[in-house]
Coordinates of C-alpha atoms (C1' of nucleotides) in Angstrom, one line a residue:
Chain A
M1 CA 103.2 -126.6 8.7
L2 CA 103.8 -127.6 5.1
D3 CA 105.5 -130.9 4.2
P4 CA 109.2 -130.3 4.3
Q5 CA 109.5 -132.6 1.3
L6 CA 107.8 -130.0 -0.8
F7 CA 110.6 -127.6 -0.2
R8 CA 113.2 -130.2 -0.9
K9 CA 111.7 -131.7 -4.0
D10 CA 110.0 -128.7 -5.6
L11 CA 111.4 -125.5 -4.0
H12 CA 110.6 -123.1 -6.8
G13 CA 107.1 -124.5 -7.5
T14 CA 106.2 -124.3 -3.8
V15 CA 107.6 -120.7 -3.4
E16 CA 105.5 -119.8 -6.5
R17 CA 102.3 -121.2 -4.9
L18 CA 103.1 -119.3 -1.7
R19 CA 103.5 -116.1 -3.7
K20 CA 99.9 -116.6 -5.0
R21 CA 98.9 -116.5 -1.4
R22 CA 100.8 -113.3 -0.9
F23 CA 103.6 -114.9 1.2
D24 CA 107.2 -114.1 0.4
F25 CA 109.4 -117.1 1.2
D26 CA 113.1 -116.5 1.9
I27 CA 114.6 -119.0 -0.4
D28 CA 118.2 -118.0 0.3
Q29 CA 117.9 -118.4 4.0
Y30 CA 116.1 -121.7 3.6
A31 CA 118.7 -123.1 1.2
D32 CA 121.6 -122.1 3.4
L33 CA 120.1 -123.6 6.5
E34 CA 119.1 -126.8 4.7
R35 CA 122.5 -127.3 3.2
V36 CA 124.2 -126.8 6.6
R37 CA 121.7 -129.0 8.3
K38 CA 122.4 -131.9 6.0
V39 CA 126.1 -131.7 6.5
L40 CA 125.9 -131.4 10.3
Q41 CA 123.4 -134.1 10.6
V42 CA 125.4 -136.6 8.6
E43 CA 128.6 -135.7 10.5
S44 CA 127.2 -135.8 13.9
Q45 CA 125.5 -139.1 13.3
A46 CA 128.7 -140.6 12.1
L47 CA 130.6 -139.3 15.2
R48 CA 127.9 -140.6 17.5
S49 CA 128.0 -144.0 15.7
E50 CA 131.8 -144.1 16.2
R51 CA 131.5 -143.2 19.9
N52 CA 128.9 -145.9 20.5
T53 CA 131.1 -148.5 18.9
S54 CA 134.2 -147.5 21.0
S55 CA 132.3 -147.2 24.2
K56 CA 131.2 -150.7 23.7
A57 CA 134.8 -151.8 23.1
I58 CA 135.8 -150.1 26.3
G59 CA 133.2 -152.0 28.2
Q60 CA 134.4 -155.3 26.7
A61 CA 138.0 -154.5 27.4
K62 CA 137.2 -153.6 31.0
A63 CA 135.3 -156.8 31.5
K64 CA 138.4 -158.7 30.4
G65 CA 140.5 -156.7 32.8
E66 CA 142.6 -155.0 30.1
D67 CA 144.1 -151.5 30.5
I68 CA 141.5 -149.0 29.2
A69 CA 143.5 -145.8 29.7
P70 CA 144.7 -145.4 26.1
L71 CA 141.2 -146.1 24.8
L72 CA 139.8 -143.4 27.1
R73 CA 142.3 -140.9 25.9
E74 CA 141.1 -141.5 22.3
Q75 CA 137.5 -141.0 23.3
D76 CA 138.2 -137.6 24.8
K77 CA 138.4 -135.8 21.5
L78 CA 135.6 -137.7 20.0
G79 CA 133.3 -136.5 22.8
S80 CA 134.0 -132.9 22.5
D81 CA 133.8 -132.9 18.7
L82 CA 130.4 -134.6 19.0
K83 CA 129.2 -132.1 21.5
S84 CA 130.0 -129.1 19.4
K85 CA 128.6 -130.6 16.2
E86 CA 125.3 -131.5 18.0
L87 CA 125.1 -128.0 19.4
E88 CA 125.4 -126.5 15.9
L89 CA 123.0 -129.0 14.5
N90 CA 120.4 -128.2 17.1
Q91 CA 120.7 -124.5 16.4
V92 CA 120.3 -125.0 12.7
Q93 CA 117.3 -127.3 13.2
E94 CA 115.7 -124.8 15.5
Q95 CA 116.1 -122.0 12.9
L96 CA 114.7 -124.2 10.2
Q97 CA 111.8 -125.2 12.4
N98 CA 111.0 -121.6 13.1
L99 CA 111.2 -120.6 9.5
L100 CA 108.9 -123.4 8.4
A101 CA 106.4 -122.9 11.3
G102 CA 105.9 -119.4 10.1
V103 CA 104.9 -120.4 6.6
P104 CA 101.2 -120.4 5.8
N105 CA 99.3 -123.2 4.1
L106 CA 99.1 -123.4 0.3
A107 CA 95.8 -122.4 -1.2
H108 CA 93.8 -125.0 -3.1
D109 CA 93.6 -124.6 -6.9
S110 CA 89.9 -123.7 -6.7
V111 CA 90.6 -120.7 -4.4
P112 CA 90.1 -117.3 -6.2
I113 CA 93.3 -115.2 -6.6
G114 CA 93.1 -111.8 -4.9
D115 CA 94.5 -109.4 -2.4
E116 CA 91.6 -108.4 -0.2
E117 CA 88.1 -109.1 1.0
S118 CA 86.5 -107.4 -2.1
E119 CA 88.0 -110.1 -4.3
N120 CA 86.3 -112.9 -2.5
Q121 CA 84.0 -114.9 -4.7
E122 CA 80.2 -115.1 -4.0
V123 CA 79.3 -118.8 -4.4
R124 CA 75.6 -118.7 -3.7
V125 CA 72.9 -116.6 -2.0
W126 CA 70.0 -118.0 0.0
G127 CA 66.7 -116.6 1.2
D128 CA 64.8 -113.3 0.7
K129 CA 65.9 -110.3 2.6
P130 CA 63.0 -109.1 4.9
K131 CA 61.1 -106.0 3.8
F132 CA 60.3 -103.5 6.6
D133 CA 57.6 -100.8 6.3
F134 CA 59.2 -98.9 9.2
V135 CA 62.7 -97.7 10.1
V136 CA 64.7 -100.7 11.3
K137 CA 66.5 -100.6 14.6
D138 CA 69.8 -102.4 15.3
H139 CA 70.1 -105.1 17.9
V140 CA 71.5 -102.6 20.4
D141 CA 68.4 -100.4 20.3
L142 CA 66.1 -103.4 20.2
G143 CA 67.8 -105.1 23.2
N144 CA 67.9 -101.8 25.1
K145 CA 64.2 -101.1 24.5
L146 CA 63.3 -104.6 25.7
G147 CA 65.4 -104.0 28.8
M148 CA 67.3 -107.3 28.2
M149 CA 70.6 -106.2 26.8
D150 CA 73.1 -104.0 28.7
F151 CA 76.6 -103.1 27.6
D152 CA 77.1 -100.4 30.2
T153 CA 76.8 -102.7 33.1
A154 CA 79.1 -105.2 31.4
A155 CA 81.6 -102.4 31.0
K156 CA 81.4 -101.7 34.7
I157 CA 81.9 -105.4 35.6
T158 CA 84.7 -105.9 33.2
G159 CA 85.3 -103.5 30.4
A160 CA 84.4 -102.7 26.8
R161 CA 83.3 -105.5 24.4
F162 CA 81.3 -107.5 26.9
V163 CA 77.5 -107.8 27.3
V164 CA 75.0 -108.7 29.9
M165 CA 71.7 -110.2 28.8
H166 CA 68.5 -110.9 30.8
S167 CA 65.3 -112.8 30.8
H168 CA 63.8 -113.9 27.5
L169 CA 66.8 -112.7 25.5
A170 CA 69.2 -114.7 27.5
C171 CA 66.8 -117.6 27.0
L172 CA 66.8 -117.0 23.2
H173 CA 70.6 -117.0 23.3
R174 CA 70.6 -120.4 25.1
A175 CA 67.9 -121.7 22.8
L176 CA 70.0 -121.0 19.7
T177 CA 72.9 -123.0 21.2
Q178 CA 70.7 -126.0 22.0
F179 CA 69.0 -125.9 18.7
M180 CA 72.3 -126.0 16.9
L181 CA 73.7 -128.8 19.0
D182 CA 70.6 -130.9 18.5
L183 CA 70.6 -130.3 14.8
H184 CA 74.2 -131.3 14.3
T185 CA 74.1 -134.3 16.6
G186 CA 70.7 -135.5 15.6
E187 CA 70.7 -135.0 11.8
H188 CA 74.3 -134.3 10.7
G189 CA 76.1 -137.2 12.5
Y190 CA 78.4 -135.2 14.9
E191 CA 79.3 -136.5 18.3
E192 CA 78.8 -133.9 21.1
T193 CA 82.0 -133.1 22.9
Y194 CA 82.9 -131.2 26.1
V195 CA 86.4 -129.7 26.3
P196 CA 88.6 -127.5 28.4
Y197 CA 88.4 -123.8 27.8
L198 CA 92.0 -123.2 28.9
V199 CA 94.7 -124.9 26.8
N200 CA 98.4 -125.2 26.8
P201 CA 100.6 -123.5 24.2
E202 CA 101.3 -126.8 22.4
S203 CA 97.6 -127.0 21.5
L204 CA 97.6 -123.5 20.1
F205 CA 100.7 -124.3 18.1
G206 CA 99.0 -127.4 16.7
T207 CA 96.0 -125.5 15.2
G208 CA 98.2 -122.6 14.1
Q209 CA 97.4 -119.7 16.4
L210 CA 100.9 -119.8 17.9
P211 CA 103.5 -118.5 17.5
K212 CA 102.2 -115.9 15.0
F213 CA 99.0 -114.7 16.7
A214 CA 100.0 -114.7 20.4
Q215 CA 98.8 -111.1 20.8
D216 CA 95.2 -112.1 19.9
Q217 CA 95.0 -114.5 22.9
F218 CA 94.2 -114.1 26.6
V219 CA 96.7 -116.0 28.7
T220 CA 96.8 -116.9 32.4
K221 CA 99.7 -115.3 34.3
D222 CA 100.9 -118.2 36.5
E223 CA 100.3 -121.2 34.4
G224 CA 100.8 -119.8 30.9
W225 CA 97.5 -121.4 29.7
Y226 CA 95.4 -119.7 27.0
L227 CA 91.7 -119.0 27.0
I228 CA 90.5 -120.7 23.8
P229 CA 89.7 -118.3 20.9
T230 CA 87.6 -121.1 19.4
A231 CA 86.6 -124.6 20.2
E232 CA 88.6 -125.6 17.1
V233 CA 91.7 -125.6 19.4
P234 CA 90.8 -128.1 22.0
V235 CA 88.6 -130.2 19.7
T236 CA 91.1 -130.6 16.9
N237 CA 93.9 -131.2 19.4
L238 CA 92.0 -134.3 20.6
V239 CA 94.1 -136.2 18.0
R240 CA 97.4 -134.4 18.6
N241 CA 100.2 -137.0 18.9
E242 CA 97.8 -139.8 18.0
I243 CA 97.8 -142.4 15.3
V244 CA 94.2 -143.2 14.5
E245 CA 93.0 -146.3 12.6
A246 CA 91.8 -145.6 9.0
Q247 CA 88.5 -147.3 9.9
D248 CA 87.8 -144.7 12.6
L249 CA 87.8 -141.8 10.0
P250 CA 86.0 -139.6 9.6
I251 CA 85.8 -138.3 13.2
K252 CA 83.0 -135.7 13.5
R253 CA 82.7 -133.6 16.6
V254 CA 80.5 -130.7 17.7
A255 CA 81.3 -128.6 20.7
H256 CA 79.7 -125.6 22.3
T257 CA 82.1 -123.3 24.1
P258 CA 82.7 -119.7 24.9
C259 CA 85.4 -118.1 22.9
F260 CA 87.8 -115.4 24.0
R261 CA 89.6 -113.0 21.8
R262 CA 91.6 -109.9 22.6
E263 CA 90.7 -108.3 19.4
A264 CA 94.0 -106.4 19.4
G265 CA 94.3 -104.3 16.3
S266 CA 90.6 -103.9 15.7
Y267 CA 90.1 -101.0 18.1
G268 CA 88.0 -98.9 15.7
K269 CA 86.0 -101.8 14.3
D270 CA 82.5 -102.8 15.3
T271 CA 82.7 -101.0 18.6
R272 CA 78.9 -100.9 18.9
G273 CA 76.9 -104.0 19.9
M274 CA 77.5 -107.7 20.0
I275 CA 79.3 -108.2 16.6
R276 CA 82.8 -108.1 18.0
Q277 CA 83.2 -109.1 21.7
H278 CA 86.0 -110.4 23.8
Q279 CA 83.7 -113.2 24.9
F280 CA 81.2 -115.0 22.8
E281 CA 79.5 -118.4 22.4
K282 CA 80.1 -120.6 19.5
V283 CA 79.0 -124.1 18.3
E284 CA 81.9 -125.5 16.4
L285 CA 82.0 -128.4 13.9
V286 CA 85.3 -130.3 13.5
Q287 CA 86.1 -133.1 11.2
I288 CA 89.2 -135.3 11.1
V289 CA 89.1 -137.1 7.7
H290 CA 91.0 -139.3 5.2
P291 CA 93.0 -137.0 2.9
E292 CA 91.2 -138.2 -0.2
H293 CA 87.8 -137.0 1.2
S294 CA 88.6 -133.7 2.7
Y295 CA 87.1 -131.5 -0.1
E296 CA 83.9 -133.5 -0.1
A297 CA 83.9 -133.0 3.7
L298 CA 84.3 -129.3 3.3
E299 CA 81.2 -129.0 1.1
E300 CA 79.3 -131.2 3.6
L301 CA 80.4 -129.3 6.7
T302 CA 79.6 -126.0 5.0
A303 CA 76.1 -127.4 4.2
H304 CA 75.7 -128.4 7.9
A305 CA 76.4 -124.8 9.0
E306 CA 74.1 -123.4 6.3
A307 CA 71.3 -125.7 7.5
V308 CA 71.2 -123.7 10.8
L309 CA 70.6 -120.5 8.9
Q310 CA 68.0 -122.1 6.7
R311 CA 66.0 -123.6 9.6
L312 CA 66.1 -120.1 11.2
R313 CA 65.0 -118.6 7.9
L314 CA 67.9 -116.1 8.0
P315 CA 69.0 -114.9 4.6
Y316 CA 72.7 -115.4 3.9
R317 CA 75.3 -115.9 1.2
V318 CA 78.4 -118.1 0.9
V319 CA 81.7 -116.6 -0.3
S320 CA 84.9 -118.4 -1.1
L321 CA 87.8 -116.4 0.4
C322 CA 90.4 -115.3 -2.0
T323 CA 94.1 -116.1 -1.6
G324 CA 94.9 -112.8 0.1
D325 CA 92.0 -113.2 2.7
L326 CA 92.6 -116.8 3.5
G327 CA 93.6 -117.6 7.1
F328 CA 97.1 -118.7 8.0
A329 CA 96.4 -122.4 8.3
S330 CA 93.6 -122.8 5.7
A331 CA 93.9 -124.2 2.2
K332 CA 90.3 -123.2 1.4
T333 CA 87.6 -121.3 3.3
Y334 CA 83.9 -120.6 2.8
D335 CA 82.6 -117.8 4.8
L336 CA 78.9 -117.8 5.6
E337 CA 77.6 -114.2 5.8
V338 CA 74.2 -113.5 7.3
W339 CA 72.0 -110.5 6.4
I340 CA 72.1 -107.7 8.9
P341 CA 69.2 -105.3 8.2
S342 CA 70.6 -102.4 10.2
Q343 CA 73.9 -102.4 8.4
N344 CA 72.2 -103.2 5.1
R345 CA 74.8 -105.8 4.3
Y346 CA 76.0 -109.4 4.9
R347 CA 78.2 -110.1 7.9
E348 CA 80.4 -113.2 8.6
I349 CA 78.7 -115.7 10.9
S350 CA 80.6 -118.8 10.1
S351 CA 84.0 -119.7 8.6
C352 CA 84.4 -123.2 7.2
S353 CA 87.9 -124.3 6.3
N354 CA 89.8 -127.3 5.1
F355 CA 93.3 -127.2 6.5
E356 CA 94.4 -130.3 4.7
A357 CA 97.4 -131.7 6.5
F358 CA 98.7 -128.4 7.7
Q359 CA 97.4 -128.6 11.3
A360 CA 97.9 -132.4 11.4
R361 CA 101.5 -132.0 10.6
R362 CA 102.0 -129.5 13.4
M363 CA 100.0 -131.7 15.7
Q364 CA 101.5 -135.0 14.6
A365 CA 98.0 -136.4 14.0
R366 CA 98.4 -139.4 11.8
F367 CA 96.5 -142.4 10.6
K368 CA 97.6 -145.9 9.6
Q369 CA 97.1 -146.6 5.9
P370 CA 96.1 -150.3 5.6
G371 CA 98.6 -152.1 3.3
R372 CA 100.9 -149.2 3.3
Q373 CA 104.1 -148.6 5.2
G374 CA 104.4 -145.7 7.5
N375 CA 101.7 -143.2 8.7
E376 CA 100.2 -140.3 7.0
P377 CA 98.9 -137.0 8.4
V378 CA 95.1 -136.8 8.5
H379 CA 93.2 -133.8 7.1
T380 CA 91.4 -131.5 9.5
L381 CA 88.4 -129.2 8.9
N382 CA 86.3 -127.0 11.0
G383 CA 83.5 -124.5 10.8
S384 CA 81.3 -122.5 13.0
G385 CA 77.9 -123.9 13.2
L386 CA 77.3 -121.1 14.1
A387 CA 78.7 -118.1 16.1
V388 CA 75.8 -117.8 18.6
G389 CA 76.2 -114.2 19.5
R390 CA 76.1 -113.1 15.9
T391 CA 73.2 -115.4 15.2
L392 CA 71.3 -113.8 18.1
V393 CA 72.0 -110.4 16.5
A394 CA 70.7 -111.7 13.1
V395 CA 67.5 -113.1 14.7
M396 CA 66.8 -109.9 16.6
E397 CA 67.2 -107.7 13.6
N398 CA 65.6 -109.9 11.0
Y399 CA 62.6 -110.8 13.2
Q400 CA 61.9 -107.3 14.6
Q401 CA 58.5 -105.8 14.4
H402 CA 57.3 -102.2 14.1
D403 CA 56.7 -102.0 17.8
G404 CA 60.2 -103.2 18.7
T405 CA 59.2 -106.7 19.7
I406 CA 60.9 -109.7 18.3
V407 CA 59.2 -112.8 17.0
V408 CA 60.8 -116.1 17.9
P409 CA 61.7 -118.2 14.9
Q410 CA 59.6 -121.4 14.5
A411 CA 62.7 -123.6 14.8
L412 CA 63.4 -122.4 18.3
A413 CA 59.9 -123.0 19.6
P414 CA 60.8 -126.3 21.4
Y415 CA 63.5 -124.4 23.4
M416 CA 61.6 -121.3 24.4
R417 CA 59.1 -122.5 27.0
G418 CA 56.2 -121.2 25.0
I419 CA 57.6 -117.7 24.5
S420 CA 56.6 -116.8 20.9
A421 CA 57.8 -113.2 21.0
L422 CA 60.2 -111.0 23.0
Q423 CA 58.4 -108.1 24.6
P424 CA 59.5 -105.4 27.1
I425 CA 59.3 -106.6 30.7
R426 CA 57.1 -104.4 32.8
Chain B
rG1 C1' 98.4 -126.7 49.8
rG2 C1' 101.0 -131.2 52.8
rA3 C1' 102.9 -136.5 52.7
rG4 C1' 103.8 -140.8 49.9
rA5 C1' 104.0 -144.3 45.5
rG6 C1' 104.6 -144.5 40.4
rG7 C1' 105.3 -143.4 34.6
rU8 C1' 109.6 -149.0 30.3
rG9 C1' 106.9 -151.1 23.2
rG10 C1' 99.6 -152.1 21.1
rC11 C1' 99.0 -154.3 26.4
rC12 C1' 101.3 -156.7 30.9
rG13 C1' 106.1 -156.8 32.8
rA14 C1' 111.8 -157.6 33.9
rG15 C1' 115.7 -154.5 34.0
rU16 C1' 120.4 -150.1 40.0
rG17 C1' 126.4 -147.8 34.9
rG18 C1' 128.9 -151.8 29.8
rU19 C1' 127.1 -158.9 25.0
rU20 C1' 120.4 -154.7 26.4
rU21 C1' 121.0 -154.8 19.8
rA22 C1' 115.1 -153.3 26.1
rA23 C1' 114.5 -160.2 28.7
rG24 C1' 109.9 -162.8 29.1
rG25 C1' 104.7 -163.0 28.3
rC26 C1' 99.9 -161.5 26.0
rG27 C1' 97.8 -159.7 21.7
rC28 C1' 98.2 -159.2 16.4
rA29 C1' 100.1 -160.8 11.2
rC30 C1' 102.1 -164.6 8.1
rG31 C1' 104.1 -169.6 7.7
rC32 C1' 104.7 -174.9 9.4
rC33 C1' 101.9 -178.9 11.5
rU34 C1' 96.3 -180.7 10.7
rG35 C1' 91.0 -183.7 6.8
rG36 C1' 89.6 -178.9 9.3
rA37 C1' 90.3 -176.4 13.8
rA38 C1' 92.4 -176.0 18.7
rA39 C1' 97.0 -177.1 20.9
rG40 C1' 102.0 -176.9 19.4
rU41 C1' 105.9 -174.6 16.6
rG42 C1' 108.7 -170.8 13.6
rU43 C1' 109.2 -165.8 11.8
rG44 C1' 107.7 -161.0 12.1
rU45 C1' 105.3 -157.1 14.8
rA46 C1' 106.9 -148.9 17.3
rU47 C1' 107.9 -143.8 15.9
rA48 C1' 110.8 -139.9 13.6
rC49 C1' 114.9 -138.4 10.8
rG50 C1' 119.1 -139.5 7.5
rU51 C1' 121.0 -142.7 3.5
rU52 C1' 119.3 -145.8 -0.7
rG53 C1' 116.3 -147.3 -7.1
rA54 C1' 114.9 -150.9 -3.4
rC55 C1' 116.6 -153.9 0.6
rC56 C1' 120.2 -153.0 4.1
rC57 C1' 122.4 -149.6 7.1
rG58 C1' 123.0 -145.3 10.5
rU59 C1' 121.0 -141.9 14.4
rA60 C1' 117.4 -140.6 18.1
rU61 C1' 113.3 -141.9 21.4
rC62 C1' 112.2 -146.1 28.2
rG63 C1' 106.8 -139.3 30.7
rA64 C1' 109.6 -134.2 29.0
rG65 C1' 113.9 -131.3 29.2
rG66 C1' 118.8 -130.5 31.2
rG67 C1' 123.3 -132.6 33.7
rU68 C1' 127.3 -136.3 35.4
rU69 C1' 130.1 -140.2 32.5
rC70 C1' 134.4 -142.9 27.6
rG71 C1' 129.3 -145.0 28.0
rA72 C1' 122.6 -143.6 31.1
rA73 C1' 116.1 -147.0 30.9
rU74 C1' 119.6 -147.2 35.3
rC75 C1' 122.9 -141.8 38.9
rC76 C1' 121.7 -136.1 39.7
rC77 C1' 118.5 -131.6 38.8
rU78 C1' 113.9 -129.2 37.0
rC79 C1' 109.2 -129.8 35.1
rC80 C1' 104.6 -132.6 33.5
rC81 C1' 101.2 -136.5 34.3
rU82 C1' 98.8 -140.7 37.1
rC83 C1' 97.5 -143.1 41.8
rU84 C1' 96.8 -143.1 47.6
rC85 C1' 96.2 -140.4 52.2
rC86 C1' 95.4 -135.6 54.7
rG87 C1' 93.6 -130.4 54.3
rC88 C1' 90.5 -127.0 51.5
rC89 C1' 86.4 -126.8 48.2
rA90 C1' 81.4 -126.5 43.9

RNA sequence: GGAGAGGUGGCCGAGUGGUUUAAGGCGCACGCCUGGAAAGUGUGUAUACGUUGACCCGUAUCGAGGGUUCGAAUCCCUCCCUCUCCGCCA
């Protein structure tokens, strides 16, 4: 949610900035609601104040044994006036709230202007793409040939967009997770955190997935809990409704969780393989920071995610998402895209965003400014460090050999129980 | 799943319909006192919104949301959470 003050103090400037982001803000509806809200709020507060005063007078009169009947008659009208005013006010406030809750974040000045993915800006490229003197296979064929990856059985157990993995491939998948966690806790200063995988709707509202993206989530029938689409939700919501001390910032957390996405509306996309699944593992980095430092933190966090790819020696590039491609809650996002040989292109493997105060305001996550009156919203950031399933795909494809075996990257050696290459099980 | 007890400020804790404008204590901050400190003593010490140049002031918030009432921390209803016992269970 944006700061309501922005709309009150600089309505047209704010609307202009939203337009850059391809969002059309309904000025007339907003202005009408805001005008009515102000009047109703002042009036109902005055009425309530009046009622409080006379209720007190009634109490005192009664204590003295005076006749309170005439006073009560006077109160009658006051009460019903107040009730109807407050009802009106509540409705208007709800409408305003809904209007503002649907407005996306403003893009940072450094974000490239554009409408679609093709206008994203390449920031840097790392690593040399592997050269193969044979026809490359994709991870589906590779996994199949190894006898360690099985989509058909997953479809039998559940449905499309799930996978079953066996043996050394399942081990490689787990090794990736542990490697990432150890790197971020050991070298990048994150605290490892374990969180619930089912969350209430308030948490999803806080990080911005609700109300707009309800159709992307899995939800439990009886409780109305949501399976997390990313660890961002539970981890960022750790500070929901909290006031943290300035000295406790930055808070840096890393969590490994499964993620669940309905992938509604992407029926034709990436139907083959592990790129787009309903369930996947992710190691997520979250930072809660002082507003003055959030852009340094974004660079730092992005570098932390990049470090994973560098240690695994996987070629990638970093792109800055353009205004039209930016996520709802984000002010600036770097996508990390890893090289996928079978597709002969880079594919997203991490998304690192600064949400500034957007999520914090929705969550009421604040911090005390020493020497200053009142509390300010914190800034929140997160990034995948990395999406484990897609990292597995990248490792399989980039480390494949002519005979279909897969060399295990050096960095994973400590986690692979001496397995140096994946070979078909006999 | 069954039975019971609870939820009040940063913390403890009083408060069963009206001088409660939430007592009192602890903690914290700033004074006074002191050579310095402790003790003592005084003042202050939540959040959000509205109003204001600023102070003031107004409104709301006693787990959440409804209701009864002229008036609700207090009475009623629904829900959430915590604790104890029983059952089930990895």
